XYZ file of C-alpha atoms in Angstrom:
702
model
C 42.140 -15.263 -32.772
C 44.424 -13.620 -35.320
C 43.021 -10.831 -37.449
C 42.875 -11.544 -41.166
C 43.875 -8.937 -43.694
C 41.181 -7.155 -45.663
C 40.202 -9.024 -48.776
C 42.121 -8.004 -51.867
C 39.709 -6.007 -54.062
C 41.127 -7.837 -57.106
C 39.655 -11.074 -55.750
C 36.124 -9.613 -55.774
C 33.745 -9.195 -58.638
C 34.902 -6.417 -60.969
C 32.070 -4.060 -59.982
C 32.890 -1.956 -56.907
C 29.247 -2.117 -55.741
C 25.925 -3.858 -56.317
C 22.974 -1.921 -57.707
C 19.730 -3.222 -56.208
C 16.277 -2.445 -57.614
C 13.988 -2.563 -54.552
C 10.201 -2.525 -55.083
C 7.596 -1.309 -52.610
C 4.625 -3.455 -51.630
C 2.524 -2.767 -54.752
C 5.538 -2.423 -57.098
C 4.537 1.158 -57.991
C 7.857 2.641 -56.876
C 11.354 1.310 -57.490
C 14.314 2.392 -55.374
C 17.767 1.952 -56.893
C 20.255 1.494 -54.076
C 24.026 1.005 -54.288
C 25.550 -1.436 -51.830
C 29.310 -1.027 -51.499
C 31.635 -3.877 -50.627
C 33.889 -3.171 -47.668
C 37.141 -1.781 -49.092
C 40.611 -2.887 -48.122
C 42.450 -0.718 -45.605
C 44.588 0.958 -48.284
C 42.027 0.934 -51.103
C 41.198 4.360 -52.537
C 37.476 4.861 -53.290
C 36.379 5.122 -56.897
C 35.589 8.769 -57.698
C 34.094 9.353 -61.158
C 31.061 10.864 -62.922
C 27.993 8.619 -62.774
C 24.850 8.251 -64.861
C 21.822 5.986 -64.321
C 20.338 4.529 -67.531
C 16.829 3.146 -66.880
C 15.198 0.452 -69.019
C 12.258 2.770 -69.919
C 14.631 5.213 -71.616
C 15.154 7.669 -68.790
C 18.682 8.859 -67.968
C 19.670 10.525 -64.698
C 22.952 12.398 -64.331
C 24.249 11.766 -60.812
C 27.353 13.955 -60.987
C 30.573 12.864 -59.268
C 30.022 9.673 -57.273
C 32.475 8.341 -54.697
C 32.492 5.077 -52.824
C 33.287 4.950 -49.088
C 36.749 4.473 -47.620
C 37.604 1.753 -45.121
C 37.123 4.360 -42.383
C 33.650 5.503 -43.532
C 32.203 2.240 -44.861
C 30.366 1.299 -41.631
C 28.129 4.388 -41.871
C 28.168 4.843 -45.665
C 27.928 1.325 -47.109
C 24.557 2.010 -48.761
C 23.546 4.876 -51.057
C 20.155 5.463 -52.687
C 20.797 6.954 -56.129
C 17.209 7.239 -57.431
C 13.540 6.600 -56.596
C 11.365 6.185 -59.697
C 7.663 5.658 -60.327
C 6.756 2.390 -62.050
C 3.227 2.924 -63.479
C 1.125 -0.205 -63.447
C 3.788 -2.150 -61.609
C 6.087 -1.993 -64.632
C 9.326 -3.844 -63.991
C 12.243 -1.448 -64.205
C 15.911 -2.275 -64.521
C 18.837 0.105 -64.747
C 22.526 0.317 -65.537
C 24.837 2.559 -63.553
C 27.578 3.981 -65.762
C 30.240 4.976 -63.248
C 33.377 6.208 -64.923
C 34.425 3.335 -67.206
C 32.443 0.763 -65.202
C 28.899 -0.432 -65.833
C 26.831 -1.996 -63.042
C 23.551 -3.708 -63.962
C 20.788 -3.662 -61.363
C 19.660 -6.807 -59.563
C 16.013 -7.313 -58.636
C 15.603 -7.276 -54.883
C 12.198 -7.592 -53.128
C 11.584 -6.035 -49.715
C 13.534 -7.771 -46.981
C 11.701 -10.379 -44.921
C 12.602 -12.653 -42.044
C 15.557 -14.950 -42.741
C 14.706 -18.509 -43.669
C 15.439 -21.474 -41.464
C 18.688 -22.327 -43.247
C 19.909 -18.755 -42.940
C 19.076 -18.605 -39.252
C 20.959 -21.832 -38.592
C 24.067 -20.466 -40.281
C 24.076 -17.152 -38.420
C 27.285 -16.736 -36.386
C 27.040 -15.419 -32.850
C 29.187 -13.147 -30.712
C 29.740 -15.093 -27.501
C 32.155 -12.660 -25.852
C 32.817 -8.940 -26.247
C 34.614 -6.800 -23.685
C 36.149 -3.370 -24.217
C 38.244 -1.343 -21.796
C 40.495 1.703 -22.163
C 44.195 1.399 -21.410
C 45.538 3.475 -18.554
C 46.818 6.908 -19.567
C 46.533 6.063 -23.244
C 44.055 6.869 -25.966
C 43.626 3.179 -26.697
C 40.977 0.491 -26.379
C 41.599 -3.178 -25.571
C 38.936 -5.433 -27.147
C 38.291 -9.122 -26.427
C 36.027 -10.811 -28.965
C 34.915 -14.332 -29.821
C 32.633 -15.372 -32.695
C 31.224 -18.875 -33.076
C 29.699 -20.731 -36.046
C 31.328 -18.580 -38.713
C 30.776 -20.245 -42.090
C 33.437 -20.740 -44.751
C 31.609 -18.299 -47.056
C 31.229 -15.652 -44.357
C 33.539 -12.971 -43.031
C 33.395 -10.768 -39.918
C 34.647 -7.186 -39.906
C 35.407 -5.369 -36.629
C 35.400 -1.567 -36.881
C 36.431 0.460 -33.836
C 36.186 3.826 -35.603
C 38.972 6.239 -36.601
C 40.390 3.716 -39.067
C 40.691 0.808 -36.598
C 39.509 -2.106 -38.764
C 40.210 -5.839 -38.348
C 38.926 -8.869 -40.242
C 38.206 -12.336 -38.847
C 39.213 -15.199 -41.113
C 36.528 -17.699 -42.170
C 35.988 -21.125 -40.646
C 38.843 -23.601 -40.878
C 41.445 -20.929 -40.026
C 40.698 -19.055 -36.800
C 36.986 -19.455 -36.127
C 35.980 -20.163 -32.567
C 39.112 -18.810 -30.913
C 39.423 -15.684 -28.850
C 40.504 -12.462 -30.564
C 42.419 -9.783 -28.649
C 42.828 -6.385 -30.327
C 44.215 -2.996 -29.379
C 42.665 0.040 -31.095
C 44.595 3.331 -30.928
C 43.041 6.787 -31.227
C 44.446 10.267 -31.736
C 41.954 12.212 -29.635
C 39.283 11.649 -26.968
C 35.635 11.409 -27.902
C 32.729 9.087 -28.649
C 33.362 6.035 -30.846
C 31.282 3.070 -31.994
C 32.565 -0.491 -31.983
C 30.750 -2.427 -34.724
C 30.978 -6.146 -35.507
C 29.511 -6.822 -38.971
C 28.831 -10.050 -40.840
C 29.799 -9.941 -44.548
C 29.495 -12.407 -47.407
C 32.489 -13.837 -49.243
C 32.562 -10.840 -51.627
C 32.747 -8.319 -48.791
C 29.089 -7.146 -48.817
C 27.233 -6.464 -45.573
C 24.742 -9.072 -44.343
C 23.930 -7.935 -40.807
C 25.418 -6.272 -37.729
C 26.191 -8.814 -35.036
C 27.021 -6.248 -32.357
C 27.283 -2.472 -31.992
C 28.438 -0.609 -28.901
C 29.042 3.139 -28.371
C 31.664 4.248 -25.857
C 33.277 7.482 -24.713
C 37.068 7.487 -24.735
C 38.916 10.050 -22.631
C 42.561 10.667 -21.863
C 41.927 9.519 -18.266
C 42.348 5.987 -17.027
C 39.344 3.735 -16.647
C 36.780 1.856 -18.650
C 34.984 3.679 -21.469
C 31.760 2.083 -20.298
C 30.854 -0.940 -18.179
C 31.781 -4.284 -19.752
C 28.926 -5.052 -22.097
C 27.815 -8.495 -23.154
C 26.724 -9.048 -26.745
C 23.244 -7.742 -27.400
C 23.012 -5.381 -24.443
C 22.275 -1.743 -25.324
C 24.958 0.817 -24.618
C 24.343 3.866 -22.476
C 22.694 6.785 -24.278
C 24.955 9.645 -25.375
C 24.644 13.161 -23.995
C 22.117 15.188 -26.009
C 24.640 17.828 -27.094
C 28.287 17.467 -26.249
C 31.163 19.676 -27.405
C 33.690 17.569 -29.274
C 36.103 20.307 -30.204
C 37.249 22.570 -32.925
C 38.348 20.466 -35.920
C 41.593 22.001 -37.037
C 42.876 22.391 -40.554
C 45.633 20.001 -41.574
C 48.128 22.815 -42.301
C 48.548 26.538 -41.538
C 47.746 27.342 -45.151
C 44.325 25.684 -44.918
C 42.141 27.617 -42.437
C 39.441 24.897 -42.436
C 38.855 21.251 -43.110
C 36.755 20.775 -46.220
C 34.144 18.186 -47.184
C 31.624 17.341 -49.894
C 28.151 15.758 -49.648
C 28.056 12.023 -50.310
C 24.949 12.310 -52.492
C 22.878 14.862 -54.369
C 20.457 16.973 -52.316
C 21.913 16.037 -48.960
C 20.287 18.166 -46.245
C 21.697 20.635 -43.780
C 19.780 21.670 -40.649
C 19.381 24.825 -38.600
C 20.939 23.189 -35.537
C 22.884 20.071 -34.642
C 20.512 17.166 -34.050
C 17.566 19.212 -35.350
C 14.863 18.388 -37.907
C 14.352 21.803 -39.562
C 16.033 21.663 -42.973
C 18.210 24.645 -43.840
C 19.485 23.688 -47.322
C 19.425 20.949 -49.950
C 22.946 20.565 -51.352
C 23.319 20.053 -55.097
C 26.320 18.211 -56.490
C 29.077 20.743 -56.914
C 28.740 21.951 -53.307
C 31.838 21.928 -51.121
C 31.657 22.673 -47.405
C 34.036 24.211 -44.885
C 33.854 22.689 -41.400
C 33.870 25.296 -38.611
C 33.330 23.027 -35.612
C 31.899 19.673 -34.598
C 29.586 18.505 -31.812
C 27.839 15.328 -30.689
C 24.049 15.525 -30.703
C 21.813 12.560 -29.954
C 24.730 10.150 -30.220
C 25.650 11.407 -33.700
C 28.544 13.588 -34.847
C 27.547 16.859 -36.568
C 29.606 19.446 -38.460
C 28.910 23.162 -38.618
C 29.408 24.340 -42.203
C 30.881 27.540 -43.554
C 27.293 28.839 -43.845
C 26.755 28.209 -40.087
C 24.162 25.458 -40.522
C 24.721 21.804 -39.568
C 25.118 18.495 -41.395
C 25.489 14.949 -40.011
C 28.994 13.544 -40.342
C 27.529 10.493 -42.090
C 26.414 12.717 -44.994
C 29.844 14.042 -46.004
C 33.312 12.887 -46.976
C 36.396 14.941 -46.189
C 38.586 16.140 -49.043
C 42.317 15.612 -49.395
C 43.634 18.909 -50.802
C 46.616 18.960 -53.137
C 50.068 18.883 -51.546
C 51.616 20.562 -54.595
C 54.132 23.306 -53.832
C 55.897 25.724 -56.104
C 59.606 26.526 -56.224
C 61.230 29.401 -54.357
C 63.599 31.230 -56.677
C 64.809 33.989 -54.371
C 63.785 35.673 -51.134
C 62.624 34.179 -47.829
C 59.615 31.894 -47.556
C 57.276 32.398 -44.547
C 58.219 29.821 -41.924
C 55.466 27.159 -41.825
C 56.541 25.798 -38.445
C 57.717 28.466 -35.990
C 58.958 27.196 -32.662
C 57.561 28.611 -29.371
C 59.784 31.127 -27.636
C 61.263 29.920 -24.308
C 60.142 31.898 -21.287
C 61.268 31.900 -17.640
C 59.161 30.957 -14.636
C 57.325 27.835 -13.372
C 55.869 25.706 -16.120
C 53.979 22.483 -16.770
C 54.412 19.970 -19.564
C 51.805 18.474 -21.865
C 51.414 16.216 -24.895
C 49.092 16.867 -27.856
C 46.363 14.197 -28.180
C 44.686 15.457 -31.386
C 45.689 14.607 -34.950
C 46.257 18.304 -35.631
C 45.744 21.003 -33.028
C 45.252 24.660 -33.929
C 47.545 27.202 -32.264
C 45.895 30.609 -31.956
C 47.228 34.088 -31.271
C 45.105 34.326 -28.122
C 42.776 32.188 -25.973
C 39.417 31.457 -27.648
C 38.283 30.452 -31.126
C 37.704 34.074 -32.119
C 41.477 34.472 -32.536
C 43.188 33.570 -35.826
C 45.127 30.324 -36.315
C 48.884 30.960 -36.424
C 50.202 27.383 -36.448
C 49.247 23.793 -35.691
C 50.762 20.913 -33.734
C 50.792 17.203 -34.554
C 49.736 14.286 -32.368
C 52.359 13.501 -29.720
C 54.065 16.903 -29.783
C 55.332 18.018 -26.357
C 54.472 21.547 -25.181
C 55.449 23.788 -22.269
C 52.498 25.489 -20.531
C 53.252 28.974 -19.200
C 49.763 30.065 -18.128
C 46.086 29.281 -18.627
C 42.896 31.254 -19.243
C 39.181 30.383 -19.292
C 37.179 31.611 -22.309
C 33.490 30.676 -22.833
C 33.817 27.931 -20.233
C 36.857 26.317 -21.882
C 40.406 26.324 -20.542
C 43.189 27.468 -22.868
C 46.950 27.027 -22.384
C 49.617 29.508 -23.464
C 52.552 27.546 -24.923
C 54.604 30.493 -26.211
C 54.499 34.150 -27.147
C 50.998 34.752 -28.584
C 50.515 30.971 -28.934
C 47.448 29.405 -27.270
C 45.860 25.946 -27.539
C 42.610 24.394 -26.305
C 43.312 22.342 -23.155
C 40.899 19.606 -24.263
C 43.563 18.238 -26.602
C 46.504 18.470 -24.171
C 47.327 15.648 -21.742
C 49.338 16.920 -18.763
C 52.461 14.921 -17.929
C 55.017 14.855 -15.143
C 56.920 18.071 -14.545
C 60.246 16.256 -14.874
C 59.339 14.721 -18.218
C 62.475 14.604 -20.353
C 62.797 17.644 -22.561
C 63.123 17.020 -26.278
C 66.617 17.296 -27.707
C 67.623 20.658 -29.107
C 66.891 21.146 -32.765
C 69.671 20.070 -35.076
C 70.754 22.049 -38.096
C 71.835 20.780 -41.460
C 73.168 21.956 -44.800
C 71.960 20.752 -48.213
C 74.917 19.246 -50.129
C 73.033 18.215 -53.302
C 72.729 20.558 -56.271
C 68.941 20.154 -56.025
C 67.229 18.222 -53.214
C 63.591 17.113 -53.456
C 61.296 17.830 -50.509
C 58.419 15.373 -50.029
C 55.265 15.402 -47.913
C 56.345 12.285 -46.018
C 59.453 10.096 -45.806
C 60.168 7.698 -48.666
C 60.047 7.693 -52.467
C 57.033 6.520 -54.453
C 54.477 7.521 -57.077
C 52.020 8.483 -54.318
C 54.594 10.727 -52.609
C 55.858 13.182 -55.261
C 58.197 16.084 -54.521
C 56.404 19.162 -53.193
C 59.378 21.522 -53.240
C 63.102 21.728 -53.996
C 66.088 22.994 -52.027
C 69.300 24.244 -53.642
C 72.847 23.472 -52.532
C 73.850 25.458 -49.456
C 70.343 25.863 -48.006
C 70.242 25.554 -44.211
C 67.471 23.503 -42.546
C 66.282 22.728 -39.023
C 65.631 19.051 -38.291
C 62.545 18.335 -36.141
C 62.546 14.530 -36.305
C 63.890 11.624 -38.323
C 62.480 8.372 -39.704
C 63.959 5.224 -41.247
C 62.248 4.199 -44.513
C 63.624 1.557 -46.873
C 66.905 1.475 -44.968
C 67.464 5.235 -45.482
C 67.247 8.062 -42.935
C 64.798 10.880 -43.702
C 64.645 14.226 -41.887
C 61.528 16.311 -41.248
C 62.400 19.968 -41.847
C 58.896 21.434 -41.525
C 55.189 20.616 -41.639
C 54.782 17.780 -44.183
C 58.325 18.458 -45.445
C 60.817 15.555 -45.517
C 64.212 15.196 -47.189
C 66.602 12.279 -47.719
C 69.246 12.339 -44.986
C 72.106 11.391 -47.318
C 72.050 14.887 -48.815
C 72.069 16.758 -45.483
C 75.343 17.586 -43.732
C 74.671 17.900 -39.998
C 76.157 20.962 -38.297
C 77.506 21.095 -34.743
C 75.984 23.654 -32.387
C 79.015 25.913 -32.691
C 79.348 25.581 -36.464
C 78.951 28.735 -38.439
C 77.083 28.405 -41.713
C 79.761 28.511 -44.397
C 78.656 28.027 -47.977
C 82.266 27.236 -48.827
C 81.729 23.856 -47.143
C 79.618 22.884 -50.162
C 81.121 24.670 -53.159
C 78.670 25.276 -55.956
C 78.326 27.691 -58.871
C 75.294 29.044 -57.032
C 77.186 29.640 -53.769
C 78.532 33.070 -54.672
C 75.206 34.538 -55.791
C 71.704 33.095 -55.835
C 70.473 32.954 -59.408
C 66.914 32.462 -60.642
C 66.163 28.814 -61.430
C 63.854 29.519 -64.359
C 62.767 27.724 -66.396
C 61.301 25.113 -64.084
C 58.498 22.625 -64.803
C 56.063 20.211 -63.190
C 54.668 16.878 -64.359
C 51.015 17.407 -65.292
C 50.112 13.797 -66.183
C 49.933 10.987 -63.611
C 53.425 9.856 -64.642
C 55.917 10.495 -67.431
C 58.593 8.259 -68.941
C 62.191 9.448 -68.910
C 64.419 8.579 -71.883
C 68.136 8.905 -72.482
C 67.567 11.010 -75.627
C 64.725 13.143 -76.989
C 62.247 11.235 -79.155
C 60.724 7.755 -79.171
C 62.579 4.949 -80.948
C 63.676 1.360 -80.407
C 67.243 2.423 -79.596
C 66.063 4.992 -77.013
C 64.681 2.950 -74.114
C 62.975 4.240 -70.985
C 65.533 4.917 -68.251
C 63.253 6.212 -65.522
C 59.921 7.754 -64.575
C 58.708 10.986 -62.969
C 55.332 11.447 -61.337
C 52.374 13.824 -61.026
C 53.210 17.289 -59.601
C 56.936 16.510 -59.475
C 59.125 19.597 -60.039
C 61.724 19.347 -62.828
C 64.748 21.386 -63.870
C 64.355 22.423 -67.519
C 67.965 22.427 -68.723
C 67.502 22.233 -72.497
C 64.723 22.126 -75.100
C 64.691 20.239 -78.405
C 62.030 19.501 -81.009
C 61.939 15.961 -82.439
C 59.278 14.836 -84.969
C 57.279 17.959 -84.228
C 57.239 17.348 -80.472
C 58.985 19.373 -77.781
C 61.317 17.514 -75.405
C 62.942 18.792 -72.209
C 66.243 17.693 -70.697
C 65.834 17.421 -66.915
C 69.237 15.938 -66.079
C 72.256 14.207 -67.625
C 70.878 11.897 -70.356
C 67.335 12.359 -69.017
C 64.626 13.689 -71.364
C 60.830 13.933 -71.031
C 58.056 14.767 -73.501
C 57.109 18.415 -73.100
C 53.362 18.067 -73.799
C 52.847 16.739 -70.257
C 54.988 19.329 -68.485
C 53.879 22.803 -67.395
C 56.860 25.165 -67.555
C 57.352 28.470 -65.739
C 59.544 30.829 -67.794
C 60.924 34.301 -67.247
C 58.730 37.144 -68.537
C 60.060 40.653 -68.886
C 58.300 43.241 -66.742
C 55.778 45.307 -68.733
C 56.399 49.059 -68.641
C 52.994 49.562 -66.969
C 54.357 47.799 -63.853
C 56.742 49.885 -61.760
C 60.376 48.869 -61.306
C 60.044 47.878 -57.629
C 56.455 46.639 -57.763
C 55.343 43.170 -56.697
C 53.556 41.385 -59.526
C 52.435 37.934 -60.665
C 52.769 36.749 -64.256
C 50.133 34.200 -65.324
C 51.092 32.151 -68.407
C 47.881 30.724 -69.905
C 49.669 28.549 -72.431
C 51.856 26.819 -69.856
C 49.377 27.069 -66.939
C 52.041 28.469 -64.626
C 52.529 31.586 -62.488
C 55.702 33.425 -61.485
C 55.878 35.992 -58.665
C 58.279 38.902 -59.243
C 59.778 41.688 -57.173
C 60.371 44.198 -59.909
C 62.536 42.343 -62.436
C 63.511 39.551 -60.029
C 61.492 36.289 -60.065
C 61.087 34.936 -56.521
C 58.543 32.102 -56.745
C 57.112 29.844 -59.477
C 54.099 27.540 -59.315
C 51.687 25.456 -61.370
C 48.163 26.809 -61.905
C 44.774 25.935 -63.411
C 43.099 28.796 -65.284
C 39.775 29.231 -67.091
C 38.383 26.633 -69.473
C 37.621 27.499 -73.116
C 33.996 28.414 -72.366
C 35.004 30.488 -69.313
C 38.465 31.878 -70.178
C 40.642 33.916 -67.867
C 40.720 37.592 -68.832
C 44.062 38.788 -70.266
C 45.843 42.066 -69.544
C 47.559 43.975 -66.728
C 45.546 44.487 -63.546
C 45.909 45.595 -59.917
C 44.594 43.621 -56.984
C 41.537 45.440 -55.631
C 40.384 43.099 -52.836
C 42.202 40.676 -50.518
C 40.339 38.057 -48.464
C 41.644 35.296 -46.217
C 38.590 33.256 -47.266
C 35.141 33.701 -48.770
C 32.259 31.830 -50.438
C 32.267 31.465 -54.241
C 29.361 30.196 -56.335
C 28.079 30.182 -59.889
C 26.480 28.141 -62.665
C 23.164 26.323 -62.394
C 22.306 22.976 -60.843
C 19.669 22.517 -63.555
C 21.766 23.412 -66.621
C 25.181 22.224 -65.393
C 28.399 23.873 -64.348
C 27.081 24.553 -60.843
C 29.551 25.210 -58.049
C 29.150 26.400 -54.452
C 32.482 26.647 -52.633
C 32.565 27.618 -48.973
C 35.478 29.603 -47.526
C 37.827 29.593 -50.529
C 41.140 30.663 -48.927
C 43.818 33.201 -49.882
C 41.822 35.143 -52.466
C 43.260 38.087 -54.440
C 40.686 39.718 -56.762
C 42.467 41.439 -59.642
C 39.636 42.216 -62.101
C 35.875 42.139 -61.423
C 35.191 38.576 -60.170
C 38.523 37.158 -61.412
C 40.950 36.175 -58.659
C 44.038 34.257 -57.693
C 42.945 31.781 -54.997
C 43.515 28.354 -53.496
C 41.585 25.382 -54.898
C 41.066 22.782 -52.159
C 38.635 20.667 -54.214
C 40.964 19.355 -56.950
C 44.552 18.370 -57.722
C 44.431 18.963 -61.486
C 46.851 21.852 -61.823
C 48.620 22.373 -65.135
C 45.408 22.167 -67.235
C 42.544 24.681 -67.685
C 40.007 23.838 -65.016
C 38.318 26.925 -63.578
C 35.416 29.224 -64.417
C 37.896 32.038 -65.091
C 39.867 32.410 -61.864
C 43.485 31.365 -61.447
C 43.441 28.242 -59.248
C 46.538 27.536 -57.147
C 47.356 24.767 -54.699
C 46.595 25.737 -51.082
C 50.265 26.186 -50.223
C 51.082 28.249 -53.336
C 48.067 30.546 -52.831
C 49.045 31.021 -49.184
C 52.656 31.814 -50.127
C 51.660 34.452 -52.700
C 49.033 35.956 -50.354
C 51.529 36.308 -47.473
C 54.398 37.448 -49.695
C 52.329 40.176 -51.357
C 51.055 41.710 -48.094
C 54.121 43.955 -47.947
C 53.691 45.302 -51.458
C 51.198 48.066 -50.810
C 47.565 48.636 -49.882
C 46.295 46.041 -52.366
C 49.277 44.367 -54.088
C 50.217 42.527 -56.266
C 49.809 43.588 -59.894
C 48.705 40.694 -62.116
C 49.796 40.258 -65.739
C 47.805 37.566 -67.590
C 49.152 36.637 -71.017
C 49.310 33.865 -73.623
C 52.834 32.904 -74.545
């Protein structure tokens, strides 16, 4: 049976969820429960402030509310938003105001046994077999469903984003379905077959089976017929150390899915440690399986079920290097003599540590499928670790050993940038959801780790989440010497600062051939959120500032944050490292004396919590720490675990990474200077060499 595509959300009712008002037996208590429709594979969940307006006049602020993704829907398709007393059996209705949407509650009595007509129309799973594929992290599934009605849909979820839909009757019903689910790491997974109505809402689970997938050949569990219980999971099983997605993020980060979610003193336990108010963000230290359920250890060392949180996607924004050398985000292991073994990474992202054991700091990470050379091994706390280079160790649980004569990867190629300015993107291809994260100037040399073909064009990966268009890279032979004269440019003789430089603050921005808006000045292009722009000229038209970003290309300046040169104050020494923070433009520039070396977009204090102005010296440096403030009762509450790359420059004011938002270029903070994770990491690493505290910080309004 062929798998049908996920239903287009535009074909559903406009509301992203149903709000059900469920009464208890004597109607004295009403529970308001959100039921989410299963999202399409590529559908982003709605994330917006929510408020519940009850028919008796009560209003409940729910804070930021997010729907589930296609990957989390199976375990997070239902969310109770409120439980209210209904004196005297008073009928209560409510309206959920969720962003710009309004969802009116539907009365829903306690569930009973299905009626005769419903029972007759219930489809059945007549065949379900699952087996792992030899030497692969993959699962082959055979499935057949009978008596599927025209108004019904079946959704098959194999975990880790493996989702398939069965088409309704009249298309594929009654035929055998063969699927292959692929996984990035070993571990326990649940195969769920759910019955949904025509709008994508859950009706019942037709089959659920838990299996353990390893990198070894063999079945994950004995072939299981529909309805038979799966084998119980081990009470507490080590899953592994969940690695950060990049070297500049020391943890993965998550938020609770609802207000007052609970944490516990141990994985699988019942003793509550904390109740988490909205505004709480968690760092994930490690994960384990307990009682068949995945648990995460938080930055506060207590535990929360995986079903209670959603992982964050931190900003990929990067600043612009103006001069000096950037720390290499992807160092290659040093070759060493002697007998070796080969292995392949089986995790999505695998931490590389300076020594064996999790007590050692992360120095790099490897992607799924990367090949490594193993020089030695060591056992720490019962776990085997492999050394893959000088002071580079990885956990053996995420390495699959391969044949010793496995073909070695080709030597790294080198290339030279031949464009005046070349955009660097987080992945190959051009689109509004893939803005530039950096820029390279003509003559820059790059190492090429892999290539991809997107839209008929070749793209090269030159680092971790760093891709460039291949048309603007001149490949160099192994014996070529780097000669800037190959690509003549005004900047070839001497590297000059590229200030001013700007970034798009709005979601997108129209580009016009001339400054101003008029009928004879049509739109000629578009730039997107966080995209870096050259600011070549400034003009004021009808009281508005316009910037020229290229030949006959102008954008409105009100939606661009611009980093400009600022003369060094006399209180800062000539050779001192310092950071200028421009509150008006919401930008920062790092200087070495009078020379600007790096520029980035920032988010400083809001009007009620402004960033302090003046000249300061950094007094405390921390790789990460907890930050909290405000009140859950009065508003403005925040509790942020393990905020990375923190430089305190005055009292509690600091430069630091903000992993919980991507709203740089506008005031956002409670007084600190928020930077994207990469920019905060760059400034933290760069400033280490500037003295015992370093850098000085100059906050001003231009």
